[in-house]
PDB file of C-alpha atoms in Angstrom:
ATOM      1  CA  UNK P   1      -0.187   0.140   0.120  1.00  0.00           C
ATOM      2  CA  UNK P   2       1.163   3.706  -0.846  1.00  0.00           C
ATOM      3  CA  UNK P   3       2.395   6.169   2.140  1.00  0.00           C
ATOM      4  CA  UNK P   4       0.536   8.481   3.369  1.00  0.00           C
ATOM      5  CA  UNK P   5       1.476  11.650   4.703  1.00  0.00           C
ATOM      6  CA  UNK P   6      -0.804  13.912   6.888  1.00  0.00           C
ATOM      7  CA  UNK P   7      -0.284  17.145   9.316  1.00  0.00           C
ATOM      8  CA  UNK P   8      -0.310  15.758  13.059  1.00  0.00           C
ATOM      9  CA  UNK P   9      -2.512  18.269  14.228  1.00  0.00           C
ATOM     10  CA  UNK P  10      -4.729  21.162  13.010  1.00  0.00           C
ATOM     11  CA  UNK P  11      -7.650  23.197  14.855  1.00  0.00           C
ATOM     12  CA  UNK P  12     -11.027  24.334  13.203  1.00  0.00           C
ATOM     13  CA  UNK P  13     -13.503  26.678  14.592  1.00  0.00           C
ATOM     14  CA  UNK P  14     -17.060  24.891  14.985  1.00  0.00           C
ATOM     15  CA  UNK P  15     -19.300  25.734  11.950  1.00  0.00           C
ATOM     16  CA  UNK P  16     -16.476  26.254  10.060  1.00  0.00           C
ATOM     17  CA  UNK P  17     -15.495  23.862   7.067  1.00  0.00           C
ATOM     18  CA  UNK P  18     -12.505  21.251   8.023  1.00  0.00           C
ATOM     19  CA  UNK P  19     -10.172  20.584   5.130  1.00  0.00           C
ATOM     20  CA  UNK P  20      -7.703  17.780   6.340  1.00  0.00           C
ATOM     21  CA  UNK P  21      -4.956  17.377   3.490  1.00  0.00           C
ATOM     22  CA  UNK P  22      -3.558  14.043   2.762  1.00  0.00           C
ATOM     23  CA  UNK P  23      -0.245  13.429   0.240  1.00  0.00           C
ATOM     24  CA  UNK P  24      -0.196  10.249  -1.569  1.00  0.00           C
ATOM     25  CA  UNK P  25       2.148  10.920  -4.234  1.00  0.00           C
ATOM     26  CA  UNK P  26       3.214   7.313  -4.814  1.00  0.00           C
ATOM     27  CA  UNK P  27      -0.374   6.139  -5.064  1.00  0.00           C
ATOM     28  CA  UNK P  28      -1.060   3.235  -8.000  1.00  0.00           C
ATOM     29  CA  UNK P  29      -4.024   3.250 -10.354  1.00  0.00           C
ATOM     30  CA  UNK P  30      -5.711   0.580  -8.972  1.00  0.00           C
ATOM     31  CA  UNK P  31      -5.407   2.310  -5.009  1.00  0.00           C
ATOM     32  CA  UNK P  32      -8.210   3.696  -3.309  1.00  0.00           C
ATOM     33  CA  UNK P  33      -7.949   6.564  -1.080  1.00  0.00           C
ATOM     34  CA  UNK P  34     -10.026   5.910   1.983  1.00  0.00           C
ATOM     35  CA  UNK P  35     -10.505   8.021   5.251  1.00  0.00           C
ATOM     36  CA  UNK P  36     -11.280   6.808   8.628  1.00  0.00           C
ATOM     37  CA  UNK P  37     -11.692   8.533  12.234  1.00  0.00           C
ATOM     38  CA  UNK P  38     -11.076   7.798  15.648  1.00  0.00           C
ATOM     39  CA  UNK P  39     -12.827   9.449  18.014  1.00  0.00           C
ATOM     40  CA  UNK P  40     -10.773   9.202  21.593  1.00  0.00           C
ATOM     41  CA  UNK P  41      -9.798   5.579  21.552  1.00  0.00           C
ATOM     42  CA  UNK P  42     -12.945   4.383  20.220  1.00  0.00           C
ATOM     43  CA  UNK P  43     -13.110   2.094  17.082  1.00  0.00           C
ATOM     44  CA  UNK P  44     -12.043   3.729  13.461  1.00  0.00           C
ATOM     45  CA  UNK P  45     -15.012   4.953  11.818  1.00  0.00           C
ATOM     46  CA  UNK P  46     -15.225   4.809   8.165  1.00  0.00           C
ATOM     47  CA  UNK P  47     -15.863   8.203   6.377  1.00  0.00           C
ATOM     48  CA  UNK P  48     -15.671   8.105   3.108  1.00  0.00           C
ATOM     49  CA  UNK P  49     -13.606   6.823  -0.023  1.00  0.00           C
ATOM     50  CA  UNK P  50     -12.544   7.584  -3.693  1.00  0.00           C
ATOM     51  CA  UNK P  51     -10.845   6.616  -6.352  1.00  0.00           C
ATOM     52  CA  UNK P  52     -10.135   9.352  -8.789  1.00  0.00           C
ATOM     53  CA  UNK P  53     -13.494  11.377  -8.916  1.00  0.00           C
ATOM     54  CA  UNK P  54     -14.608  13.634  -6.249  1.00  0.00           C
ATOM     55  CA  UNK P  55     -16.898  12.182  -3.531  1.00  0.00           C
ATOM     56  CA  UNK P  56     -19.736  13.081  -1.094  1.00  0.00           C
ATOM     57  CA  UNK P  57     -21.710  11.256   1.871  1.00  0.00           C
ATOM     58  CA  UNK P  58     -23.504  12.467   4.553  1.00  0.00           C
ATOM     59  CA  UNK P  59     -20.099  13.215   6.600  1.00  0.00           C
ATOM     60  CA  UNK P  60     -17.950  14.414   4.373  1.00  0.00           C
ATOM     61  CA  UNK P  61     -16.363  15.235   0.571  1.00  0.00           C
ATOM     62  CA  UNK P  62     -13.401  13.904  -0.929  1.00  0.00           C
ATOM     63  CA  UNK P  63     -12.009  15.445  -3.430  1.00  0.00           C
ATOM     64  CA  UNK P  64      -8.902  14.084  -4.601  1.00  0.00           C
ATOM     65  CA  UNK P  65      -6.465  16.275  -7.528  1.00  0.00           C
ATOM     66  CA  UNK P  66      -6.410  15.146 -10.762  1.00  0.00           C
ATOM     67  CA  UNK P  67      -3.067  13.477 -10.768  1.00  0.00           C
ATOM     68  CA  UNK P  68      -4.404  11.598  -7.850  1.00  0.00           C
ATOM     69  CA  UNK P  69      -1.308  12.715  -5.641  1.00  0.00           C
ATOM     70  CA  UNK P  70      -2.830  14.269  -3.070  1.00  0.00           C
ATOM     71  CA  UNK P  71      -6.317  14.343  -1.748  1.00  0.00           C
ATOM     72  CA  UNK P  72      -8.730  16.453   1.315  1.00  0.00           C
ATOM     73  CA  UNK P  73     -11.215  15.532   3.172  1.00  0.00           C
ATOM     74  CA  UNK P  74     -13.843  18.171   3.554  1.00  0.00           C
ATOM     75  CA  UNK P  75     -16.121  18.492   6.886  1.00  0.00           C
ATOM     76  CA  UNK P  76     -18.736  21.388   5.324  1.00  0.00           C
ATOM     77  CA  UNK P  77     -19.848  22.369   9.169  1.00  0.00           C
ATOM     78  CA  UNK P  78     -17.539  20.885  11.566  1.00  0.00           C
ATOM     79  CA  UNK P  79     -19.337  20.117  15.156  1.00  0.00           C
ATOM     80  CA  UNK P  80     -17.281  19.455  18.811  1.00  0.00           C
ATOM     81  CA  UNK P  81     -17.842  16.006  17.928  1.00  0.00           C
ATOM     82  CA  UNK P  82     -16.013  16.039  14.946  1.00  0.00           C
ATOM     83  CA  UNK P  83     -12.770  16.244  17.148  1.00  0.00           C
ATOM     84  CA  UNK P  84     -10.950  12.987  16.733  1.00  0.00           C
ATOM     85  CA  UNK P  85      -8.002  11.318  14.881  1.00  0.00           C
ATOM     86  CA  UNK P  86      -8.618  11.198  10.873  1.00  0.00           C
ATOM     87  CA  UNK P  87      -6.554   8.724   9.196  1.00  0.00           C
ATOM     88  CA  UNK P  88      -6.089   8.735   5.251  1.00  0.00           C
ATOM     89  CA  UNK P  89      -4.796   5.216   4.320  1.00  0.00           C
ATOM     90  CA  UNK P  90      -4.523   4.011   0.549  1.00  0.00           C
ATOM     91  CA  UNK P  91      -5.544   0.715  -0.318  1.00  0.00           C
ATOM     92  CA  UNK P  92      -6.108  -1.487  -3.171  1.00  0.00           C
ATOM     93  CA  UNK P  93     -10.194  -2.246  -3.223  1.00  0.00           C
ATOM     94  CA  UNK P  94     -10.604  -5.860  -4.277  1.00  0.00           C
ATOM     95  CA  UNK P  95     -13.857  -7.680  -4.960  1.00  0.00           C
ATOM     96  CA  UNK P  96     -13.218  -9.776  -1.931  1.00  0.00           C
ATOM     97  CA  UNK P  97     -12.344  -7.635   0.809  1.00  0.00           C
ATOM     98  CA  UNK P  98      -9.824  -9.092   3.119  1.00  0.00           C
ATOM     99  CA  UNK P  99      -7.246  -6.127   2.449  1.00  0.00           C
ATOM    100  CA  UNK P 100      -5.966  -5.440   6.166  1.00  0.00           C
ATOM    101  CA  UNK P 101      -6.005  -1.637   6.966  1.00  0.00           C
ATOM    102  CA  UNK P 102      -2.770  -0.260   7.096  1.00  0.00           C
ATOM    103  CA  UNK P 103      -2.827   3.039  10.108  1.00  0.00           C
ATOM    104  CA  UNK P 104      -0.744   5.872  10.075  1.00  0.00           C
ATOM    105  CA  UNK P 105      -0.842   8.513  12.867  1.00  0.00           C
ATOM    106  CA  UNK P 106      -3.500  10.554  11.050  1.00  0.00           C
ATOM    107  CA  UNK P 107      -4.155  14.549  11.517  1.00  0.00           C
ATOM    108  CA  UNK P 108      -5.554  15.398  15.419  1.00  0.00           C
ATOM    109  CA  UNK P 109      -8.359  17.855  14.380  1.00  0.00           C
ATOM    110  CA  UNK P 110      -9.649  19.709  17.562  1.00  0.00           C
ATOM    111  CA  UNK P 111     -12.837  21.484  16.602  1.00  0.00           C
ATOM    112  CA  UNK P 112     -12.640  24.822  18.778  1.00  0.00           C
ATOM    113  CA  UNK P 113     -15.796  26.512  20.089  1.00  0.00           C
TER     114      UNK P 113
ATOM    115  CA  UNK O  21     -28.398   0.481  11.942  1.00  0.00           C
ATOM    116  CA  UNK O  22     -26.320  -3.118  12.293  1.00  0.00           C
ATOM    117  CA  UNK O  23     -22.686  -2.700  14.555  1.00  0.00           C
ATOM    118  CA  UNK O  24     -20.278  -4.538  15.787  1.00  0.00           C
ATOM    119  CA  UNK O  25     -20.267  -5.420  19.236  1.00  0.00           C
ATOM    120  CA  UNK O  26     -17.283  -7.003  21.649  1.00  0.00           C
ATOM    121  CA  UNK O  27     -17.295  -7.876  25.108  1.00  0.00           C
ATOM    122  CA  UNK O  28     -16.169  -7.696  27.970  1.00  0.00           C
ATOM    123  CA  UNK O  29     -15.280  -3.619  27.372  1.00  0.00           C
ATOM    124  CA  UNK O  30     -12.129  -4.214  29.814  1.00  0.00           C
ATOM    125  CA  UNK O  31     -10.310  -7.234  31.059  1.00  0.00           C
ATOM    126  CA  UNK O  32      -7.878  -7.092  33.563  1.00  0.00           C
ATOM    127  CA  UNK O  33      -5.878 -10.183  33.888  1.00  0.00           C
ATOM    128  CA  UNK O  34      -2.360 -11.449  35.599  1.00  0.00           C
ATOM    129  CA  UNK O  35       0.529 -12.133  33.438  1.00  0.00           C
ATOM    130  CA  UNK O  36       0.556 -15.847  32.555  1.00  0.00           C
ATOM    131  CA  UNK O  37      -2.895 -16.374  32.412  1.00  0.00           C
ATOM    132  CA  UNK O  38      -5.445 -16.923  29.013  1.00  0.00           C
ATOM    133  CA  UNK O  39      -7.983 -14.475  27.857  1.00  0.00           C
ATOM    134  CA  UNK O  40     -10.486 -14.810  25.278  1.00  0.00           C
ATOM    135  CA  UNK O  41     -11.977 -10.961  23.681  1.00  0.00           C
ATOM    136  CA  UNK O  42     -15.281 -11.659  21.974  1.00  0.00           C
ATOM    137  CA  UNK O  43     -17.038  -9.837  18.757  1.00  0.00           C
ATOM    138  CA  UNK O  44     -19.713 -10.483  17.043  1.00  0.00           C
ATOM    139  CA  UNK O  45     -19.504  -9.078  13.820  1.00  0.00           C
ATOM    140  CA  UNK O  46     -22.510  -7.682  11.813  1.00  0.00           C
ATOM    141  CA  UNK O  47     -24.814 -10.488  10.954  1.00  0.00           C
ATOM    142  CA  UNK O  48     -24.575 -10.488   6.784  1.00  0.00           C
ATOM    143  CA  UNK O  49     -20.552  -9.904   6.799  1.00  0.00           C
ATOM    144  CA  UNK O  50     -18.012 -12.469   5.550  1.00  0.00           C
ATOM    145  CA  UNK O  51     -14.889 -10.554   6.268  1.00  0.00           C
ATOM    146  CA  UNK O  52     -13.219 -10.505  10.261  1.00  0.00           C
ATOM    147  CA  UNK O  53     -10.264  -8.504  11.483  1.00  0.00           C
ATOM    148  CA  UNK O  54      -8.292  -8.527  14.616  1.00  0.00           C
ATOM    149  CA  UNK O  55      -6.392  -4.835  15.627  1.00  0.00           C
ATOM    150  CA  UNK O  56      -4.925  -3.932  18.089  1.00  0.00           C
ATOM    151  CA  UNK O  57      -3.669  -0.393  19.465  1.00  0.00           C
ATOM    152  CA  UNK O  58      -1.038   0.260  22.411  1.00  0.00           C
ATOM    153  CA  UNK O  59      -1.628   3.456  24.550  1.00  0.00           C
ATOM    154  CA  UNK O  60      -0.914   6.497  22.712  1.00  0.00           C
ATOM    155  CA  UNK O  61       0.399   4.601  19.538  1.00  0.00           C
ATOM    156  CA  UNK O  62      -0.922   3.567  16.475  1.00  0.00           C
ATOM    157  CA  UNK O  63      -3.420   1.179  15.270  1.00  0.00           C
ATOM    158  CA  UNK O  64      -1.919  -2.186  14.202  1.00  0.00           C
ATOM    159  CA  UNK O  65      -3.619  -4.904  12.216  1.00  0.00           C
ATOM    160  CA  UNK O  66      -3.164  -8.332  13.492  1.00  0.00           C
ATOM    161  CA  UNK O  67      -5.498 -11.099  11.779  1.00  0.00           C
ATOM    162  CA  UNK O  68      -7.581 -11.039   9.315  1.00  0.00           C
ATOM    163  CA  UNK O  69     -10.229 -14.371   8.800  1.00  0.00           C
ATOM    164  CA  UNK O  70     -12.353 -15.594   5.949  1.00  0.00           C
ATOM    165  CA  UNK O  71     -14.181 -19.255   5.502  1.00  0.00           C
ATOM    166  CA  UNK O  72     -12.845 -20.566   8.909  1.00  0.00           C
ATOM    167  CA  UNK O  73      -9.422 -19.872   8.618  1.00  0.00           C
ATOM    168  CA  UNK O  74      -6.993 -17.027   8.554  1.00  0.00           C
ATOM    169  CA  UNK O  75      -6.128 -15.040   5.388  1.00  0.00           C
ATOM    170  CA  UNK O  76      -3.382 -12.944   6.615  1.00  0.00           C
ATOM    171  CA  UNK O  77      -1.747 -12.347  10.179  1.00  0.00           C
ATOM    172  CA  UNK O  78       1.054  -9.913  11.004  1.00  0.00           C
ATOM    173  CA  UNK O  79       4.287 -10.477  12.553  1.00  0.00           C
ATOM    174  CA  UNK O  80       2.490  -9.481  16.356  1.00  0.00           C
ATOM    175  CA  UNK O  81       0.058 -12.607  15.878  1.00  0.00           C
ATOM    176  CA  UNK O  82       2.649 -15.116  17.227  1.00  0.00           C
ATOM    177  CA  UNK O  83       1.896 -18.815  18.588  1.00  0.00           C
ATOM    178  CA  UNK O  84       0.383 -17.464  21.563  1.00  0.00           C
ATOM    179  CA  UNK O  85      -2.445 -15.926  19.394  1.00  0.00           C
ATOM    180  CA  UNK O  86      -5.568 -17.572  17.726  1.00  0.00           C
ATOM    181  CA  UNK O  87      -9.090 -16.958  16.592  1.00  0.00           C
ATOM    182  CA  UNK O  88     -12.159 -18.858  15.952  1.00  0.00           C
ATOM    183  CA  UNK O  89     -15.249 -18.648  15.112  1.00  0.00           C
ATOM    184  CA  UNK O  90     -16.976 -21.250  17.023  1.00  0.00           C
ATOM    185  CA  UNK O  91     -20.637 -20.447  16.297  1.00  0.00           C
ATOM    186  CA  UNK O  92     -21.314 -18.866  12.912  1.00  0.00           C
ATOM    187  CA  UNK O  93     -21.882 -15.251  15.003  1.00  0.00           C
ATOM    188  CA  UNK O  94     -19.050 -15.083  17.630  1.00  0.00           C
ATOM    189  CA  UNK O  95     -15.217 -14.295  16.233  1.00  0.00           C
ATOM    190  CA  UNK O  96     -12.424 -14.403  19.505  1.00  0.00           C
ATOM    191  CA  UNK O  97      -9.362 -14.019  19.732  1.00  0.00           C
ATOM    192  CA  UNK O  98      -7.224 -15.989  22.166  1.00  0.00           C
ATOM    193  CA  UNK O  99      -4.227 -14.903  23.825  1.00  0.00           C
ATOM    194  CA  UNK O 100      -2.786 -17.839  25.466  1.00  0.00           C
ATOM    195  CA  UNK O 101      -0.539 -16.505  28.061  1.00  0.00           C
ATOM    196  CA  UNK O 102      -0.557 -13.118  28.377  1.00  0.00           C
ATOM    197  CA  UNK O 103       2.385 -10.504  28.874  1.00  0.00           C
ATOM    198  CA  UNK O 104       2.690  -6.908  30.351  1.00  0.00           C
ATOM    199  CA  UNK O 105       3.729  -5.823  26.462  1.00  0.00           C
ATOM    200  CA  UNK O 106       0.159  -7.423  25.662  1.00  0.00           C
ATOM    201  CA  UNK O 107      -2.076  -4.420  27.357  1.00  0.00           C
ATOM    202  CA  UNK O 108      -3.989  -2.555  24.421  1.00  0.00           C
ATOM    203  CA  UNK O 109      -7.217  -1.557  23.174  1.00  0.00           C
ATOM    204  CA  UNK O 110      -8.341  -5.038  20.745  1.00  0.00           C
ATOM    205  CA  UNK O 111     -10.685  -3.693  18.129  1.00  0.00           C
ATOM    206  CA  UNK O 112     -12.702  -5.990  15.847  1.00  0.00           C
ATOM    207  CA  UNK O 113     -13.953  -5.313  12.457  1.00  0.00           C
ATOM    208  CA  UNK O 114     -15.804  -6.826   9.693  1.00  0.00           C
ATOM    209  CA  UNK O 115     -16.838  -6.387   6.271  1.00  0.00           C
ATOM    210  CA  UNK O 116     -18.855  -7.719   4.106  1.00  0.00           C
ATOM    211  CA  UNK O 117     -16.857  -7.785   1.195  1.00  0.00           C
ATOM    212  CA  UNK O 118     -18.192  -8.810  -2.324  1.00  0.00           C
ATOM    213  CA  UNK O 119     -17.273  -5.452  -3.876  1.00  0.00           C
ATOM    214  CA  UNK O 120     -18.448  -3.841  -0.208  1.00  0.00           C
ATOM    215  CA  UNK O 121     -15.102  -3.924   1.401  1.00  0.00           C
ATOM    216  CA  UNK O 122     -15.394  -0.417   4.166  1.00  0.00           C
ATOM    217  CA  UNK O 123     -14.263  -2.803   7.367  1.00  0.00           C
ATOM    218  CA  UNK O 124     -16.853  -1.488  10.402  1.00  0.00           C
ATOM    219  CA  UNK O 125     -15.238  -1.307  13.799  1.00  0.00           C
ATOM    220  CA  UNK O 126     -16.643  -2.469  17.068  1.00  0.00           C
ATOM    221  CA  UNK O 127     -15.773  -0.572  20.029  1.00  0.00           C
ATOM    222  CA  UNK O 128     -13.188  -2.323  21.351  1.00  0.00           C
ATOM    223  CA  UNK O 129     -11.867  -4.388  24.670  1.00  0.00           C
ATOM    224  CA  UNK O 130      -9.124  -2.727  26.824  1.00  0.00           C
ATOM    225  CA  UNK O 131      -7.465  -5.134  27.749  1.00  0.00           C
ATOM    226  CA  UNK O 132      -4.834  -4.616  31.020  1.00  0.00           C
ATOM    227  CA  UNK O 133      -2.306  -7.286  32.111  1.00  0.00           C
ATOM    228  CA  UNK O 134      -0.767  -6.976  35.841  1.00  0.00           C
TER     229      UNK O 134
END
């Protein structure tokens, strides 16, 4: 799996959009970008994933650059409950889903009231 | 919404004792995993399990560890002779597979080895 680079920490004001960057310059053509988060030692929570197109769901938006070497996770209206460690993970997505997730150190996002 | 559950939430044991951590994956999921997270460190993969056998295991998953799906619903992690360094949060995860392989994690079991 390709290596990712994320800033160790970020702050965001409550109600504003939180933009979390991730660099994955060695990503391969068949590797997807996944985002998970972990709220205070709870189990990691899946947020969103994408291959090359921008994606949006009820939790977040994922913007992937055209060369796929970086991406940004956007939480449109951050709340205090979004305070967590956010992990950007690049991995192959096969039809048979037994691939492990390799977690880095992530970005610790703190939402400020 | 279906979720992965784990019991107990906290397990305290003496060094050298056996522990069994239990997980109930989401009912229609086919692939199961155990991860651990030592306090202040990364989440680390231990083992994946499919069709009643181990698919992949990490270097951490040595002979002291075993996994089992004894009854079609529970998925267990056994540590035969616990060591102090086994103290960690242990997370179970499951995924449906078949083109939909986002992993869903349980709340974790905090294992404390004294």
